XYZ file of C-alpha atoms in Angstrom:
247
model
C 0.000 0.000 0.000
C 1.238 3.506 -0.748
C -0.370 6.914 -0.569
C -1.031 8.803 -3.767
C 0.646 12.158 -4.313
C -2.386 14.197 -3.279
C -2.490 12.667 0.172
C 1.284 12.731 0.553
C 1.198 16.487 -0.061
C -1.196 17.163 2.829
C -0.270 14.252 5.116
C 1.665 16.373 7.612
C -1.184 18.885 7.889
C -3.730 16.250 8.818
C -1.446 14.397 11.236
C -0.043 17.409 13.078
C -1.951 16.459 16.267
C -0.121 13.124 16.598
C 2.677 14.726 18.686
C 5.624 13.329 16.736
C 8.115 14.891 19.144
C 6.394 13.256 22.102
C 6.311 9.900 20.331
C 10.001 10.180 19.475
C 10.762 10.906 23.124
C 8.706 7.893 24.196
C 10.383 5.600 21.651
C 13.831 6.812 22.695
C 13.002 6.097 26.329
C 12.103 2.518 25.361
C 15.289 2.178 23.321
C 17.313 3.455 26.256
C 15.723 0.928 28.599
C 16.809 -1.811 26.193
C 20.338 -0.361 26.216
C 20.248 1.246 22.772
C 21.284 4.886 23.103
C 22.988 5.399 19.721
C 23.746 3.622 16.456
C 21.748 2.837 13.326
C 17.954 2.667 13.512
C 15.540 1.607 10.791
C 12.432 3.774 10.458
C 10.190 1.313 8.620
C 7.322 2.921 6.676
C 8.847 6.310 7.493
C 6.289 8.361 5.549
C 7.326 11.987 5.208
C 10.241 11.544 7.618
C 8.933 13.542 10.580
C 9.772 10.850 13.139
C 13.110 10.149 11.440
C 14.106 13.791 11.895
C 13.209 13.670 15.582
C 15.228 10.484 16.102
C 18.263 11.943 14.323
C 18.032 14.989 16.560
C 18.216 12.600 19.522
C 21.523 11.073 18.410
C 20.675 8.172 16.100
C 21.595 7.480 12.481
C 18.587 6.508 10.380
C 17.727 4.226 7.506
C 14.368 5.474 6.258
C 12.269 3.017 4.254
C 8.888 3.535 2.610
C 7.119 2.155 -0.455
C 5.639 5.515 -1.497
C 7.743 7.611 -3.865
C 5.693 10.706 -2.993
C 6.086 10.239 0.749
C 9.817 9.752 0.314
C 10.054 12.899 -1.808
C 8.715 14.838 1.174
C 11.073 12.940 3.476
C 14.100 13.809 1.328
C 13.308 17.503 1.616
C 12.742 17.244 5.351
C 15.930 15.258 5.984
C 18.220 17.080 3.548
C 19.846 19.051 6.360
C 21.043 15.845 8.036
C 23.146 14.729 5.035
C 24.966 11.504 5.992
C 22.738 10.872 9.023
C 19.825 9.549 6.927
C 19.799 6.906 4.198
C 16.485 6.873 2.285
C 15.309 3.712 0.495
C 12.161 3.061 -1.518
C 11.126 -0.471 -0.547
C 8.028 -2.450 0.344
C 8.205 -3.636 3.958
C 7.746 -7.224 2.795
C 10.797 -6.943 0.542
C 13.090 -5.234 3.030
C 16.720 -5.528 1.946
C 19.396 -3.584 3.809
C 23.132 -3.252 3.241
C 23.986 -4.247 6.801
C 22.517 -4.727 10.253
C 20.659 -2.318 12.529
C 20.520 -1.873 16.275
C 16.781 -1.311 16.281
C 13.741 -0.931 14.074
C 10.882 1.487 14.632
C 7.576 1.216 12.773
C 5.117 3.909 13.816
C 1.598 5.263 13.410
C -0.194 1.982 12.649
C 1.924 1.133 9.621
C 1.655 -2.573 10.507
C -2.140 -2.256 10.201
C -1.697 -1.459 6.519
C -0.561 -5.055 6.013
C -3.828 -6.924 5.572
C -2.630 -10.549 5.482
C -1.168 -12.369 8.491
C 1.350 -14.130 6.276
C 2.679 -10.768 5.116
C 2.960 -9.468 8.683
C 5.004 -12.558 9.503
C 7.204 -11.858 6.475
C 7.827 -8.294 7.673
C 8.682 -9.482 11.191
C 11.051 -12.086 9.723
C 12.762 -9.440 7.568
C 13.177 -7.061 10.511
C 14.642 -9.886 12.592
C 17.052 -10.843 9.799
C 18.643 -7.381 9.744
C 18.523 -6.703 13.500
C 21.675 -7.358 15.482
C 21.473 -9.880 18.355
C 20.215 -7.951 21.353
C 18.583 -5.367 19.099
C 15.015 -4.152 19.487
C 11.876 -3.888 17.374
C 9.421 -1.183 18.468
C 6.099 -0.657 16.706
C 2.560 0.457 17.387
C -0.767 -0.727 16.014
C -4.350 0.434 15.998
C -6.269 -1.907 18.280
C -9.227 -4.104 17.429
C -11.258 -1.840 19.725
C -10.341 1.251 17.703
C -11.261 -0.367 14.408
C -14.569 -1.653 15.745
C -15.683 1.274 17.919
C -13.860 4.407 16.710
C -13.078 4.073 13.016
C -15.851 1.600 12.242
C -18.481 2.726 9.770
C -17.812 6.392 10.420
C -17.026 9.504 8.415
C -14.526 12.195 9.425
C -13.945 15.653 7.977
C -10.777 17.741 8.336
C -10.110 21.146 6.867
C -7.847 24.176 6.958
C -7.621 27.303 4.820
C -6.311 25.425 1.757
C -7.307 21.769 2.070
C -10.463 19.775 2.779
C -10.439 16.032 3.552
C -13.428 13.694 3.714
C -12.544 10.302 5.220
C -15.233 7.599 4.921
C -14.867 4.158 6.533
C -16.451 0.746 6.106
C -15.815 -1.912 8.780
C -15.567 -5.681 8.173
C -15.982 -7.583 11.430
C -14.790 -10.865 9.892
C -11.161 -9.718 10.030
C -11.402 -6.384 11.897
C -10.460 -4.462 8.773
C -11.520 -0.959 7.802
C -11.794 0.110 4.182
C -11.121 3.841 3.927
C -11.988 6.217 1.121
C -10.157 9.559 1.188
C -11.307 12.530 -0.866
C -8.995 15.542 -0.737
C -9.780 18.952 -2.168
C -6.634 21.087 -2.304
C -6.517 24.759 -3.289
C -4.283 25.294 -6.322
C -2.381 28.523 -6.992
C -4.853 29.193 -9.832
C -7.582 29.606 -7.233
C -9.298 26.362 -8.198
C -9.549 23.223 -6.084
C -7.928 19.974 -7.226
C -9.512 16.727 -6.090
C -7.422 13.693 -5.109
C -8.878 10.301 -4.208
C -7.280 7.411 -2.389
C -8.460 4.075 -1.006
C -6.752 2.350 1.925
C -7.460 -0.797 3.904
C -6.179 -1.321 7.445
C -6.537 -4.499 9.479
C -6.355 -4.802 13.256
C -4.718 -7.894 14.735
C -5.235 -9.513 18.094
C -2.352 -8.911 20.500
C -1.822 -12.641 21.017
C -1.418 -13.158 17.273
C 1.207 -10.416 16.993
C 3.102 -11.886 19.957
C 3.103 -15.302 18.323
C 4.403 -13.845 15.054
C 7.167 -11.988 16.874
C 8.240 -15.195 18.608
C 8.292 -17.076 15.299
C 10.542 -14.339 13.889
C 13.045 -14.828 16.715
C 12.035 -12.026 19.077
C 11.678 -12.458 22.827
C 11.353 -10.298 25.946
C 8.181 -8.873 24.392
C 6.680 -5.870 26.199
C 3.223 -4.462 25.472
C 2.057 -0.990 26.518
C -0.857 1.378 26.153
C -0.373 4.449 23.972
C 2.848 6.182 25.125
C 2.604 4.649 28.609
C 4.345 1.925 30.604
C 0.982 0.474 31.593
C -0.772 -2.624 30.318
C -3.172 -1.696 27.489
C -6.735 -1.060 28.616
C -9.706 -2.771 26.982
C -10.503 0.589 25.386
C -6.923 1.273 24.260
C -6.861 2.701 20.735
C -3.128 2.346 20.065
C -0.862 -0.371 21.450
C 2.946 -0.317 21.542
C 5.143 -3.406 21.251
C 8.834 -3.618 22.135
C 10.675 -6.904 21.517
C 14.283 -8.020 21.861
C 16.047 -10.010 19.101
């Protein structure tokens, strides 16, 4: 799955309330607890590179991987100032192929949910494990089954600012806890006219026990599970769940 150019152009605007700096701080605190305070990190499904920039500013070198050319174009602009601190690669998560090993992998903002087949999630976990050094860490978050069923569900959301208007319509499939999303974006062009972009995305929520089992099969252990940016066990109503696992 990859976002079309229209959505890539306005992605940062419509995700500005996700507190990227706070999430970077939280992720770094987890990395530190696992003994990883520097070295090479993989930002898997890095999007426009906002989290990558925050992690570089906190002392890490980054490999930034995404399957979307348009997202990576935005990331290249954002990370240009860091020069040799960021290597940017256009790759599908399932086909991850690095030039060497990493100390840790980070995969944020429900990117794992974009993988809609369990076999493909297992493939991604296996690939991450392959390139992670012994003792390294894999940190990722997912939208919960609760969020897909109760929050996203069969709902419609509208976001707007002075130049862009987004209509986000969802359809929920309880058989596999997936949500089919239709995004319509109206963006003000310099000519004074609005340009419409359309995109369709499917996200699937996985049971925690299934993700734990897949991590174990990929060679990860010491698996920790937390509520959104906490050190507490996820609540039944938790919308985002963090995983941290040792290779």
